[in-house]
Amino acid sequence: MKTSGANLDNSAAKRPARRNPESSKRALIMATLDTIAEIGITDTTVSKIIQRAGLSRGMIHLHFGGKNQLLAAAAKSFGQEYFDELDHRVQQATSGPEDVITAVIQADLSEALMNERSTRIWHAFRGAANSNDGIALYSSTRDKRLRDTLHSAFKKIAQEYGEAENSALARDATFGLLVLLEGMWVDYLTNANAFSREVAVSIVLRFIAGLFPNHFQQSQS
Amino acid sequence: MKTSGANLDNSAAKRPARRNPESSKRALIMATLDTIAEIGITDTTVSKIIQRAGLSRGMIHLHFGGKNQLLAAAAKSFGQEYFDELDHRVQQATSGPEDVITAVIQADLSEALMNERSTRIWHAFRGAANSNDGIALYSSTRDKRLRDTLHSAFKKIAQEYGEAENSALARDATFGLLVLLEGMWVDYLTNANAFSREVAVSIVLRFIAGLFPNHFQQSQS
DNA sequence: ATCGCTAATGGACGATCGTCCATTAAATAT
DNA sequence: ATATTTAATGGACGATCGTCCATTAGCGAT
């Protein structure tokens, strides 16, 4: 319960226990993310990280050059974790732009992506991005990639509506949906127990349906 | 540009410069908020706070009992600042629930409430609430009061629609609007320069209009 | 003018921060 | 078997953290 367990499996996996720099790097990054999720980035110190990883003190400076660069690497890894899972879920349903958007919404609000750990880490990196340029590089990645994916999908749908609004409609829908999803993450962070994923998906779809009345019809009247 | 200026006006205002505990408390709280907004809550130390306030080191322990309790007091003060301004703006337009909701939206997205300083402080307190119970008490106040105000307004409007959906409609509208506004604050925090308040208001109103087609009509088709 | 109260001061304190490096040890090359 | 290379160790280091308190100084009461 203290600090052992999560990091010992790398020695049980394939016996790369020692003398494996890549394994050590990953262990440090995972320990960093877990620590941030548990006690916040303010209380995440070098001592806590190496204690959780079960490694020695000098590893951080050896492999990353310092704490800030470890944090930046952790932010990058966290972003990649998110997109690996997102892409895996969205790729399965690409029969049309409407399905892509629905898949993104459901994926972003799924427990695999939006959980207590990820929302805390996401929030911590967001706040730290103001003073840590290394983190800032990767903390906004989530938005940019989501923005591109959604924007291209919305543009296809918007073509079926009025010509004069095409550009503005796709732009507003992208921005609104992104903001809505961001707000959902914040809301989940504040009170995860009272949060309902079903209600969240329903509300997001209602918002989109308001912009595109001919699409995104919901089952309930 | 360094640390003087902002806090010297309390001596120029009414000459309560010294020997005034209330003035000292306020100066410490303001210095705390300004420091958090400028360098983040992680780097906000006792030394930085008292340096900015131009006071002595022992004041924090004397008036608040410690740094954590000063942070909690700052969170409370920040929440009150927000509601004082919000109430002032909403009270001016209370001709109906529709106007109340519109006023809340425009107020929450106005520069007086949603600016770089407030979004950074709000974000910092949100993150610190996970580990600081004193902050947690006041950090979610914004949501709760907004929720009550909006929910009662939406209930009145929802009565004009289908009976079966009245309760769910008002609840979803409140939740959705709150989430949307939270997301707007996050979006403003990430890129304040590219943020457009007009677009934000427009999108929020479009979302509400999607739920209540007979209300919240926008000028543009 | 003197006393009493308390706001205010600023240095001391131990703890902890992040960085760094001399040393150890494991894996590879000779 | 020996030498070389380098991942890994863990303690030392100065800086800074937040807390605390002996002391100073301003203000009202007597």
Short mmCIF file of C-alpha atoms (C1' of nucleotides) in Angstrom, two decimals:
data_model
loop_
_atom_site.label_atom_id
_atom_site.label_comp_id
_atom_site.label_asym_id
_atom_site.label_seq_id
_atom_site.Cartn_x
_atom_site.Cartn_y
_atom_site.Cartn_z
CA MET A 1 0.00 0.00 0.00
CA LYS A 2 2.90 2.27 0.56
CA THR A 3 5.15 2.46 -2.45
CA SER A 4 5.68 -1.06 -3.68
CA GLY A 5 3.72 -3.13 -6.09
CA ALA A 6 3.07 -1.10 -9.22
CA ASN A 7 6.68 -0.81 -10.20
CA LEU A 8 7.85 -4.26 -9.33
CA ASP A 9 6.10 -5.85 -12.26
CA ASN A 10 8.76 -4.63 -14.62
CA SER A 11 11.14 -7.06 -12.95
CA ALA A 12 8.59 -9.83 -13.12
CA ALA A 13 7.63 -9.14 -16.72
CA LYS A 14 10.69 -10.01 -18.67
CA ARG A 15 13.48 -9.66 -16.19
CA PRO A 16 14.69 -6.28 -17.44
CA ALA A 17 14.92 -5.33 -13.80
CA ARG A 18 18.29 -3.72 -13.73
CA ARG A 19 20.62 -2.30 -16.24
CA ASN A 20 17.77 -1.26 -18.51
CA PRO A 21 17.64 2.47 -19.08
CA GLU A 22 14.40 2.42 -21.08
CA SER A 23 12.65 0.49 -18.37
CA SER A 24 13.94 2.92 -15.76
CA LYS A 25 12.75 5.89 -17.78
CA ARG A 26 9.29 4.45 -18.12
CA ALA A 27 9.17 3.60 -14.43
CA LEU A 28 10.09 7.17 -13.55
CA ILE A 29 7.46 8.63 -15.87
CA MET A 30 4.77 6.33 -14.54
CA ALA A 31 5.74 7.10 -10.96
CA THR A 32 5.59 10.81 -11.79
CA LEU A 33 2.11 10.56 -13.29
CA ASP A 34 0.83 8.43 -10.43
CA THR A 35 2.23 10.81 -7.86
CA ILE A 36 0.69 13.82 -9.56
CA ALA A 37 -2.65 12.08 -9.72
CA GLU A 38 -2.49 11.14 -6.07
CA ILE A 39 -1.11 14.17 -4.26
CA GLY A 40 -1.04 16.92 -6.85
CA ILE A 41 1.81 18.42 -8.81
CA THR A 42 2.65 20.87 -6.04
CA ASP A 43 3.59 18.10 -3.63
CA THR A 44 5.21 15.95 -6.29
CA THR A 45 8.88 16.03 -5.34
CA VAL A 46 11.90 14.14 -6.52
CA SER A 47 11.95 12.14 -3.32
CA LYS A 48 8.34 11.04 -3.73
CA ILE A 49 8.88 10.02 -7.33
CA ILE A 50 11.97 7.91 -6.79
CA GLN A 51 10.42 6.41 -3.69
CA ARG A 52 7.39 5.29 -5.67
CA ALA A 53 9.49 4.05 -8.56
CA GLY A 54 11.78 2.17 -6.21
CA LEU A 55 14.84 3.62 -7.88
CA SER A 56 17.73 5.66 -6.70
CA ARG A 57 17.92 9.39 -6.33
CA GLY A 58 20.30 10.15 -9.17
CA MET A 59 18.21 8.50 -11.87
CA ILE A 60 16.21 11.60 -12.64
CA HIS A 61 19.22 13.73 -13.31
CA LEU A 62 20.88 10.88 -15.17
CA HIS A 63 18.08 10.06 -17.58
CA PHE A 64 16.19 13.33 -17.88
CA GLY A 65 18.60 16.01 -16.72
CA GLY A 66 16.34 17.34 -14.02
CA LYS A 67 12.91 17.36 -12.52
CA ASN A 68 11.39 19.82 -14.97
CA GLN A 69 12.44 17.76 -17.95
CA LEU A 70 11.03 14.64 -16.32
CA LEU A 71 7.74 16.49 -15.91
CA ALA A 72 7.82 17.47 -19.57
CA ALA A 73 8.50 13.88 -20.58
CA ALA A 74 5.65 12.75 -18.37
CA ALA A 75 3.34 15.29 -20.02
CA LYS A 76 4.33 14.00 -23.43
CA SER A 77 3.79 10.41 -22.40
CA PHE A 78 0.44 11.27 -20.90
CA GLY A 79 -0.69 12.91 -24.10
CA GLN A 80 0.38 9.91 -26.13
CA GLU A 81 -1.48 7.58 -23.81
CA TYR A 82 -4.59 9.62 -24.41
CA PHE A 83 -4.31 9.61 -28.19
CA ASP A 84 -3.41 5.96 -28.44
CA GLU A 85 -6.62 5.07 -26.72
CA LEU A 86 -8.64 7.71 -28.59
CA ASP A 87 -7.42 6.65 -32.00
CA HIS A 88 -8.03 3.03 -31.20
CA ARG A 89 -11.64 3.77 -30.36
CA VAL A 90 -12.35 6.21 -33.17
CA GLN A 91 -10.81 4.12 -35.91
CA GLN A 92 -13.29 1.34 -35.26
CA ALA A 93 -16.20 3.47 -36.46
CA THR A 94 -15.43 5.54 -39.50
CA SER A 95 -18.48 5.00 -41.64
CA GLY A 96 -19.06 8.74 -41.82
CA PRO A 97 -18.32 12.10 -40.23
CA GLU A 98 -21.32 11.76 -37.97
CA ASP A 99 -20.02 8.49 -36.56
CA VAL A 100 -16.56 9.90 -36.13
CA ILE A 101 -17.88 12.76 -34.04
CA THR A 102 -20.06 10.45 -31.98
CA ALA A 103 -17.12 8.14 -31.45
CA VAL A 104 -14.92 11.00 -30.30
CA ILE A 105 -17.54 12.14 -27.83
CA GLN A 106 -18.11 8.70 -26.40
CA ALA A 107 -14.41 7.98 -26.26
CA ASP A 108 -13.52 11.26 -24.57
CA LEU A 109 -16.21 10.64 -21.95
CA SER A 110 -15.42 6.95 -21.48
CA GLU A 111 -13.86 5.70 -18.33
CA ALA A 112 -10.74 4.65 -20.19
CA LEU A 113 -9.95 8.27 -21.03
CA MET A 114 -11.85 10.41 -18.53
CA ASN A 115 -11.16 8.99 -15.10
CA GLU A 116 -9.99 10.36 -11.81
CA ARG A 117 -6.36 9.80 -12.63
CA SER A 118 -6.38 11.36 -16.06
CA THR A 119 -8.48 14.38 -15.13
CA ARG A 120 -6.20 15.18 -12.21
CA ILE A 121 -3.08 14.83 -14.32
CA TRP A 122 -4.60 16.81 -17.16
CA HIS A 123 -5.60 19.60 -14.81
CA ALA A 124 -2.18 19.65 -13.13
CA PHE A 125 -0.33 19.92 -16.44
CA ARG A 126 -2.69 22.62 -17.64
CA GLY A 127 -1.87 24.74 -14.65
CA ALA A 128 1.85 24.05 -14.80
CA ALA A 129 1.98 24.96 -18.49
CA ASN A 130 1.96 28.63 -17.53
CA SER A 131 5.37 28.40 -15.93
CA ASN A 132 6.93 25.33 -17.54
CA ASP A 133 7.50 25.63 -21.25
CA GLY A 134 8.39 21.97 -21.57
CA ILE A 135 5.00 20.99 -20.29
CA ALA A 136 3.23 23.64 -22.33
CA LEU A 137 4.48 21.98 -25.49
CA TYR A 138 2.46 18.86 -24.86
CA SER A 139 -0.35 19.97 -22.57
CA SER A 140 -2.40 21.58 -25.32
CA THR A 141 -1.82 18.77 -27.76
CA ARG A 142 -5.08 17.16 -26.78
CA ASP A 143 -7.01 20.19 -27.92
CA LYS A 144 -5.23 20.67 -31.21
CA ARG A 145 -5.59 17.14 -32.45
CA LEU A 146 -9.17 16.92 -31.33
CA ARG A 147 -9.81 20.23 -33.03
CA ASP A 148 -8.49 19.04 -36.36
CA THR A 149 -10.34 15.75 -36.26
CA LEU A 150 -13.63 17.33 -35.33
CA HIS A 151 -13.32 20.29 -37.64
CA SER A 152 -12.87 18.21 -40.75
CA ALA A 153 -15.79 16.01 -39.78
CA PHE A 154 -18.05 18.97 -39.09
CA LYS A 155 -17.15 20.60 -42.37
CA LYS A 156 -18.48 17.60 -44.25
CA ILE A 157 -21.75 17.71 -42.36
CA ALA A 158 -22.07 21.47 -42.62
CA GLN A 159 -22.06 21.23 -46.42
CA GLU A 160 -25.61 19.91 -46.27
CA TYR A 161 -26.81 23.10 -44.61
CA GLY A 162 -27.01 26.71 -45.72
CA GLU A 163 -24.13 27.90 -47.82
CA ALA A 164 -23.58 31.20 -46.09
CA GLU A 165 -23.05 29.56 -42.72
CA ASN A 166 -20.95 26.63 -43.75
CA SER A 167 -17.65 27.92 -42.54
CA ALA A 168 -18.95 29.55 -39.39
CA LEU A 169 -21.12 26.57 -38.54
CA ALA A 170 -18.30 24.05 -38.67
CA ARG A 171 -16.06 26.39 -36.75
CA ASP A 172 -18.60 27.05 -34.02
CA ALA A 173 -19.52 23.40 -33.73
CA THR A 174 -15.90 22.42 -33.32
CA PHE A 175 -15.23 25.10 -30.78
CA GLY A 176 -18.44 24.46 -28.86
CA LEU A 177 -17.97 20.72 -28.71
CA LEU A 178 -14.37 21.08 -27.60
CA VAL A 179 -15.33 23.53 -24.91
CA LEU A 180 -18.13 21.27 -23.78
CA LEU A 181 -15.80 18.31 -23.47
CA GLU A 182 -13.26 20.40 -21.61
CA GLY A 183 -15.97 21.47 -19.21
CA MET A 184 -17.00 17.87 -18.71
CA TRP A 185 -13.48 16.99 -17.66
CA VAL A 186 -13.50 19.85 -15.19
CA ASP A 187 -16.85 18.78 -13.85
CA TYR A 188 -15.67 15.21 -13.49
CA LEU A 189 -12.61 16.42 -11.65
CA THR A 190 -14.65 18.37 -9.12
CA ASN A 191 -17.14 15.67 -8.26
CA ALA A 192 -16.35 12.35 -9.86
CA ASN A 193 -18.87 10.43 -7.78
CA ALA A 194 -21.88 12.48 -8.87
CA PHE A 195 -20.85 12.52 -12.50
CA SER A 196 -22.94 10.54 -14.97
CA ARG A 197 -21.38 9.62 -18.28
CA GLU A 198 -24.76 8.88 -19.82
CA VAL A 199 -26.09 12.33 -18.96
CA ALA A 200 -22.88 13.86 -20.22
CA VAL A 201 -23.10 12.13 -23.58
CA SER A 202 -26.77 13.03 -23.85
CA ILE A 203 -26.14 16.70 -23.20
CA VAL A 204 -23.26 16.90 -25.61
CA LEU A 205 -25.33 15.24 -28.33
CA ARG A 206 -28.19 17.63 -27.65
CA PHE A 207 -25.86 20.53 -28.15
CA ILE A 208 -24.65 19.18 -31.46
CA ALA A 209 -28.18 18.34 -32.55
CA GLY A 210 -29.12 21.96 -31.89
CA LEU A 211 -26.58 23.05 -34.47
CA PHE A 212 -27.33 20.29 -36.95
CA PRO A 213 -31.07 19.51 -36.67
CA ASN A 214 -30.93 16.93 -39.45
CA HIS A 215 -28.26 14.89 -37.70
CA PHE A 216 -27.44 13.52 -34.28
CA GLN A 217 -31.03 12.60 -33.48
CA GLN A 218 -31.41 11.12 -30.06
CA SER A 219 -33.64 8.25 -29.08
CA GLN A 220 -35.57 10.23 -26.51
CA SER A 221 -37.99 12.81 -27.88
CA MET B 1 7.92 46.28 -12.10
CA LYS B 2 9.47 44.14 -9.41
CA THR B 3 7.36 44.02 -6.31
CA SER B 4 6.35 47.55 -5.41
CA GLY B 5 3.41 49.61 -6.48
CA ALA B 6 0.30 47.54 -6.14
CA ASN B 7 0.48 47.28 -2.39
CA LEU B 8 1.57 50.78 -1.56
CA ASP B 9 -1.79 52.30 -2.33
CA ASN B 10 -3.18 51.11 0.98
CA SER B 11 -0.88 53.58 2.69
CA ALA B 12 -1.83 56.33 0.27
CA ALA B 13 -5.53 55.65 0.47
CA LYS B 14 -6.46 56.58 4.01
CA ARG B 15 -3.22 56.28 5.90
CA PRO B 16 -4.01 52.95 7.54
CA ALA B 17 -0.52 51.94 6.68
CA ARG B 18 0.62 50.53 9.95
CA ARG B 19 -1.01 49.12 12.98
CA ASN B 20 -4.05 48.05 11.01
CA PRO B 21 -4.59 44.28 11.11
CA GLU B 22 -7.51 44.30 8.68
CA SER B 23 -5.51 46.20 6.14
CA SER B 24 -2.62 43.82 6.58
CA LYS B 25 -4.85 40.81 6.12
CA ARG B 26 -6.29 42.21 2.93
CA ALA B 27 -2.85 43.07 1.66
CA LEU B 28 -1.68 39.52 2.29
CA ILE B 29 -4.68 38.02 0.55
CA MET B 30 -4.29 40.28 -2.45
CA ALA B 31 -0.59 39.55 -2.64
CA THR B 32 -1.37 35.84 -2.50
CA LEU B 33 -3.88 36.04 -5.33
CA ASP B 34 -1.60 38.17 -7.47
CA THR B 35 1.31 35.84 -6.90
CA ILE B 36 -0.75 32.78 -7.81
CA ALA B 37 -1.97 34.49 -10.96
CA GLU B 38 1.52 35.45 -11.95
CA ILE B 39 3.73 32.45 -11.18
CA GLY B 40 1.29 29.69 -10.26
CA ILE B 41 0.37 28.19 -6.93
CA THR B 42 3.28 25.76 -6.98
CA ASP B 43 5.83 28.57 -6.87
CA THR B 44 3.79 30.72 -4.52
CA THR B 45 5.84 30.69 -1.34
CA VAL B 46 5.64 32.61 1.90
CA SER B 47 8.67 34.62 0.92
CA LYS B 48 7.16 35.69 -2.40
CA ILE B 49 3.89 36.67 -0.78
CA ILE B 50 5.35 38.85 1.96
CA GLN B 51 7.79 40.34 -0.48
CA ARG B 52 4.96 41.43 -2.76
CA ALA B 53 2.83 42.67 0.13
CA GLY B 54 5.78 44.59 1.54
CA LEU B 55 5.17 43.15 4.99
CA SER B 56 7.22 41.14 7.38
CA ARG B 57 7.66 37.42 7.50
CA GLY B 58 5.71 36.68 10.65
CA MET B 59 2.47 38.29 9.49
CA ILE B 60 1.13 35.16 7.84
CA HIS B 61 1.47 33.05 10.93
CA LEU B 62 0.20 35.93 13.07
CA HIS B 63 -2.98 36.70 11.14
CA PHE B 64 -3.81 33.39 9.49
CA GLY B 65 -1.94 30.76 11.46
CA GLY B 66 -0.05 29.41 8.47
CA LYS B 67 0.29 29.37 4.74
CA ASN B 68 -2.49 26.86 4.10
CA GLN B 69 -5.00 28.92 6.00
CA LEU B 70 -3.94 32.01 4.13
CA LEU B 71 -4.56 30.16 0.90
CA ALA B 72 -7.98 29.15 2.14
CA ALA B 73 -8.77 32.75 3.07
CA ALA B 74 -7.58 33.86 -0.35
CA ALA B 75 -9.84 31.28 -1.99
CA LYS B 76 -12.79 32.56 0.01
CA SER B 77 -12.01 36.15 -0.84
CA PHE B 78 -11.63 35.27 -4.50
CA GLY B 79 -15.01 33.60 -4.53
CA GLN B 80 -16.61 36.61 -2.91
CA GLU B 81 -15.00 38.92 -5.42
CA TYR B 82 -16.54 36.86 -8.17
CA PHE B 83 -20.04 36.84 -6.70
CA ASP B 84 -20.04 40.51 -5.79
CA GLU B 85 -19.43 41.35 -9.40
CA LEU B 86 -21.79 38.69 -10.71
CA ASP B 87 -24.66 39.74 -8.47
CA HIS B 88 -24.14 43.36 -9.34
CA ARG B 89 -24.48 42.56 -13.02
CA VAL B 90 -27.33 40.11 -12.78
CA GLN B 91 -29.46 42.22 -10.47
CA GLN B 92 -29.66 44.96 -13.07
CA ALA B 93 -31.68 42.76 -15.41
CA THR B 94 -34.32 40.70 -13.68
CA SER B 95 -37.33 41.21 -15.90
CA GLY B 96 -37.63 37.45 -16.37
CA PRO B 97 -35.83 34.13 -16.16
CA GLU B 98 -34.66 34.45 -19.72
CA ASP B 99 -32.96 37.75 -18.96
CA VAL B 100 -31.43 36.35 -15.80
CA ILE B 101 -29.83 33.50 -17.70
CA THR B 102 -28.60 35.80 -20.42
CA ALA B 103 -27.19 38.15 -17.83
CA VAL B 104 -25.36 35.31 -16.09
CA ILE B 105 -23.84 34.17 -19.35
CA GLN B 106 -22.71 37.61 -20.38
CA ALA B 107 -21.41 38.35 -16.91
CA ASP B 108 -19.49 35.11 -16.59
CA LEU B 109 -17.86 35.72 -19.96
CA SER B 110 -17.19 39.41 -19.38
CA GLU B 111 -13.73 40.70 -18.92
CA ALA B 112 -14.51 41.78 -15.38
CA LEU B 113 -15.03 38.15 -14.34
CA MET B 114 -13.25 36.02 -16.91
CA ASN B 115 -9.78 37.45 -17.35
CA GLU B 116 -6.29 36.10 -17.26
CA ARG B 117 -5.90 36.71 -13.57
CA SER B 118 -9.17 35.12 -12.49
CA THR B 119 -8.90 32.10 -14.74
CA ARG B 120 -5.43 31.33 -13.51
CA ILE B 121 -6.43 31.70 -9.88
CA TRP B 122 -9.60 29.68 -10.40
CA HIS B 123 -7.63 26.92 -12.08
CA ALA B 124 -4.99 26.90 -9.35
CA PHE B 125 -7.53 26.62 -6.57
CA ARG B 126 -9.37 23.91 -8.42
CA GLY B 127 -6.25 21.81 -8.54
CA ALA B 128 -5.24 22.53 -4.97
CA ALA B 129 -8.68 21.58 -3.69
CA ASN B 130 -7.75 17.93 -4.00
CA SER B 131 -5.15 18.20 -1.25
CA ASN B 132 -6.21 21.28 0.71
CA ASP B 133 -9.55 20.95 2.41
CA GLY B 134 -9.62 24.62 3.35
CA ILE B 135 -9.49 25.58 -0.30
CA ALA B 136 -11.95 22.88 -1.30
CA LEU B 137 -14.57 24.55 0.86
CA TYR B 138 -14.62 27.64 -1.28
CA SER B 139 -13.32 26.53 -4.64
CA SER B 140 -16.54 24.89 -5.72
CA THR B 141 -18.72 27.69 -4.42
CA ARG B 142 -18.87 29.25 -7.83
CA ASP B 143 -20.55 26.23 -9.27
CA LYS B 144 -23.08 25.74 -6.53
CA ARG B 145 -24.40 29.26 -6.50
CA LEU B 146 -24.48 29.45 -10.26
CA ARG B 147 -26.25 26.12 -10.31
CA ASP B 148 -29.00 27.30 -7.99
CA THR B 149 -29.53 30.55 -9.82
CA LEU B 150 -29.66 28.95 -13.22
CA HIS B 151 -31.73 25.98 -12.18
CA SER B 152 -34.57 28.06 -10.77
CA ALA B 153 -34.57 30.23 -13.88
CA PHE B 154 -34.60 27.24 -16.21
CA LYS B 155 -37.42 25.62 -14.29
CA LYS B 156 -39.65 28.57 -14.98
CA ILE B 157 -38.90 28.46 -18.66
CA ALA B 158 -39.22 24.69 -18.86
CA GLN B 159 -42.79 24.89 -17.65
CA GLU B 160 -43.82 26.18 -21.04
CA TYR B 161 -42.62 22.99 -22.68
CA GLY B 162 -43.72 19.36 -22.49
CA GLU B 163 -44.74 18.18 -19.08
CA ALA B 164 -42.87 14.90 -19.13
CA GLU B 165 -39.54 16.60 -19.73
CA ASN B 166 -39.88 19.54 -17.41
CA SER B 167 -37.65 18.27 -14.65
CA ALA B 168 -35.07 16.66 -16.88
CA LEU B 169 -35.00 19.62 -19.24
CA ALA B 170 -34.25 22.18 -16.54
CA ARG B 171 -31.67 19.88 -15.00
CA ASP B 172 -29.90 19.21 -18.28
CA ALA B 173 -29.96 22.86 -19.27
CA THR B 174 -28.43 23.89 -15.96
CA PHE B 175 -25.77 21.22 -16.11
CA GLY B 176 -24.99 21.83 -19.76
CA LEU B 177 -24.73 25.58 -19.40
CA LEU B 178 -22.53 25.27 -16.34
CA VAL B 179 -20.24 22.82 -18.08
CA LEU B 180 -20.10 25.06 -21.12
CA LEU B 181 -19.10 28.05 -19.03
CA GLU B 182 -16.49 26.00 -17.18
CA GLY B 183 -15.09 24.90 -20.50
CA MET B 184 -14.97 28.51 -21.66
CA TRP B 185 -12.87 29.42 -18.66
CA VAL B 186 -10.50 26.58 -19.44
CA ASP B 187 -10.29 27.62 -23.05
CA TYR B 188 -9.62 31.22 -22.09
CA LEU B 189 -6.89 30.03 -19.75
CA THR B 190 -5.11 28.07 -22.46
CA ASN B 191 -5.11 30.75 -25.12
CA ALA B 192 -6.41 34.06 -23.91
CA ASN B 193 -5.27 35.98 -26.95
CA ALA B 194 -7.23 33.90 -29.45
CA PHE B 195 -10.35 33.85 -27.34
CA SER B 196 -13.37 35.80 -28.56
CA ARG B 197 -16.02 36.72 -26.03
CA GLU B 198 -18.55 37.41 -28.75
CA VAL B 199 -18.14 33.96 -30.25
CA ALA B 200 -18.31 32.44 -26.81
CA VAL B 201 -21.58 34.16 -25.97
CA SER B 202 -22.97 33.22 -29.36
CA ILE B 203 -22.14 29.56 -28.93
CA VAL B 204 -23.52 29.37 -25.42
CA LEU B 205 -26.76 30.98 -26.53
CA ARG B 206 -26.99 28.59 -29.45
CA PHE B 207 -26.71 25.68 -27.07
CA ILE B 208 -29.50 27.04 -24.86
CA ALA B 209 -31.63 27.83 -27.87
CA GLY B 210 -31.28 24.22 -28.94
CA LEU B 211 -32.90 23.12 -25.71
CA PHE B 212 -35.54 25.87 -25.67
CA PRO B 213 -36.48 26.59 -29.29
CA ASN B 214 -39.09 29.15 -28.28
CA HIS B 215 -36.60 31.23 -26.34
CA PHE B 216 -33.09 32.63 -26.68
CA GLN B 217 -33.46 33.48 -30.34
CA GLN B 218 -30.37 34.96 -31.80
CA SER B 219 -30.23 37.80 -34.27
CA GLN B 220 -28.42 35.80 -36.92
CA SER B 221 -30.46 33.14 -38.64
"C1'" DA C 1 4.13 61.24 30.96
"C1'" DT C 2 3.74 56.47 31.83
"C1'" DC C 3 1.92 52.03 31.32
"C1'" DG C 4 -0.29 48.16 28.98
"C1'" DC C 5 -1.69 45.97 24.95
"C1'" DT C 6 -0.89 44.13 20.68
"C1'" DA C 7 0.32 44.76 15.74
"C1'" DA C 8 4.44 44.11 13.55
"C1'" DT C 9 9.18 42.69 12.88
"C1'" DG C 10 12.88 39.66 11.11
"C1'" DG C 11 16.05 36.27 12.24
"C1'" DA C 12 16.62 31.37 13.82
"C1'" DC C 13 15.23 26.79 13.31
"C1'" DG C 14 14.85 22.05 11.42
"C1'" DA C 15 13.02 20.00 7.42
"C1'" DT C 16 13.00 19.37 2.80
"C1'" DC C 17 13.82 20.95 -1.74
"C1'" DG C 18 16.51 19.76 -6.46
"C1'" DT C 19 21.06 19.08 -8.16
"C1'" DC C 20 25.24 16.87 -8.62
"C1'" DC C 21 29.09 13.54 -8.40
"C1'" DA C 22 32.30 10.07 -6.58
"C1'" DT C 23 31.59 5.41 -6.27
"C1'" DT C 24 29.68 0.76 -7.18
"C1'" DA C 25 28.27 -2.91 -10.03
"C1'" DA C 26 26.44 -5.20 -14.06
"C1'" DA C 27 26.91 -6.20 -18.90
"C1'" DT C 28 29.86 -6.32 -22.96
"C1'" DA C 29 34.20 -6.52 -25.45
"C1'" DT C 30 38.86 -8.17 -25.73
"C1'" DA D 1 39.84 -14.02 -17.22
"C1'" DT D 2 40.47 -9.22 -17.72
"C1'" DA D 3 39.41 -4.66 -19.25
"C1'" DT D 4 36.00 -1.35 -20.72
"C1'" DT D 5 31.77 0.78 -20.63
"C1'" DT D 6 27.91 2.70 -18.53
"C1'" DA D 7 23.58 2.07 -15.82
"C1'" DA D 8 22.73 2.73 -11.20
"C1'" DT D 9 23.56 4.18 -6.50
"C1'" DG D 10 23.01 7.22 -2.46
"C1'" DG D 11 25.00 10.65 0.20
"C1'" DA D 12 26.62 15.57 0.24
"C1'" DC D 13 25.65 20.16 -0.96
"C1'" DG D 14 23.67 24.87 -0.75
"C1'" DA D 15 19.28 26.90 -1.29
"C1'" DT D 16 14.88 27.48 0.12
"C1'" DC D 17 10.83 25.88 2.32
"C1'" DG D 18 7.16 27.04 6.30
"C1'" DT D 19 6.95 27.76 11.17
"C1'" DC D 20 7.81 29.99 15.27
"C1'" DC D 21 9.21 33.37 18.81
"C1'" DA D 22 11.93 36.88 21.27
"C1'" DT D 23 11.91 41.52 20.42
"C1'" DT D 24 10.48 46.13 18.79
"C1'" DA D 25 7.30 49.77 18.19
"C1'" DG D 26 2.88 52.13 17.66
"C1'" DC D 27 -1.43 53.47 19.95
"C1'" DG D 28 -5.04 54.03 23.50
"C1'" DA D 29 -5.89 54.21 28.52
"C1'" DT D 30 -4.80 55.96 32.92
#
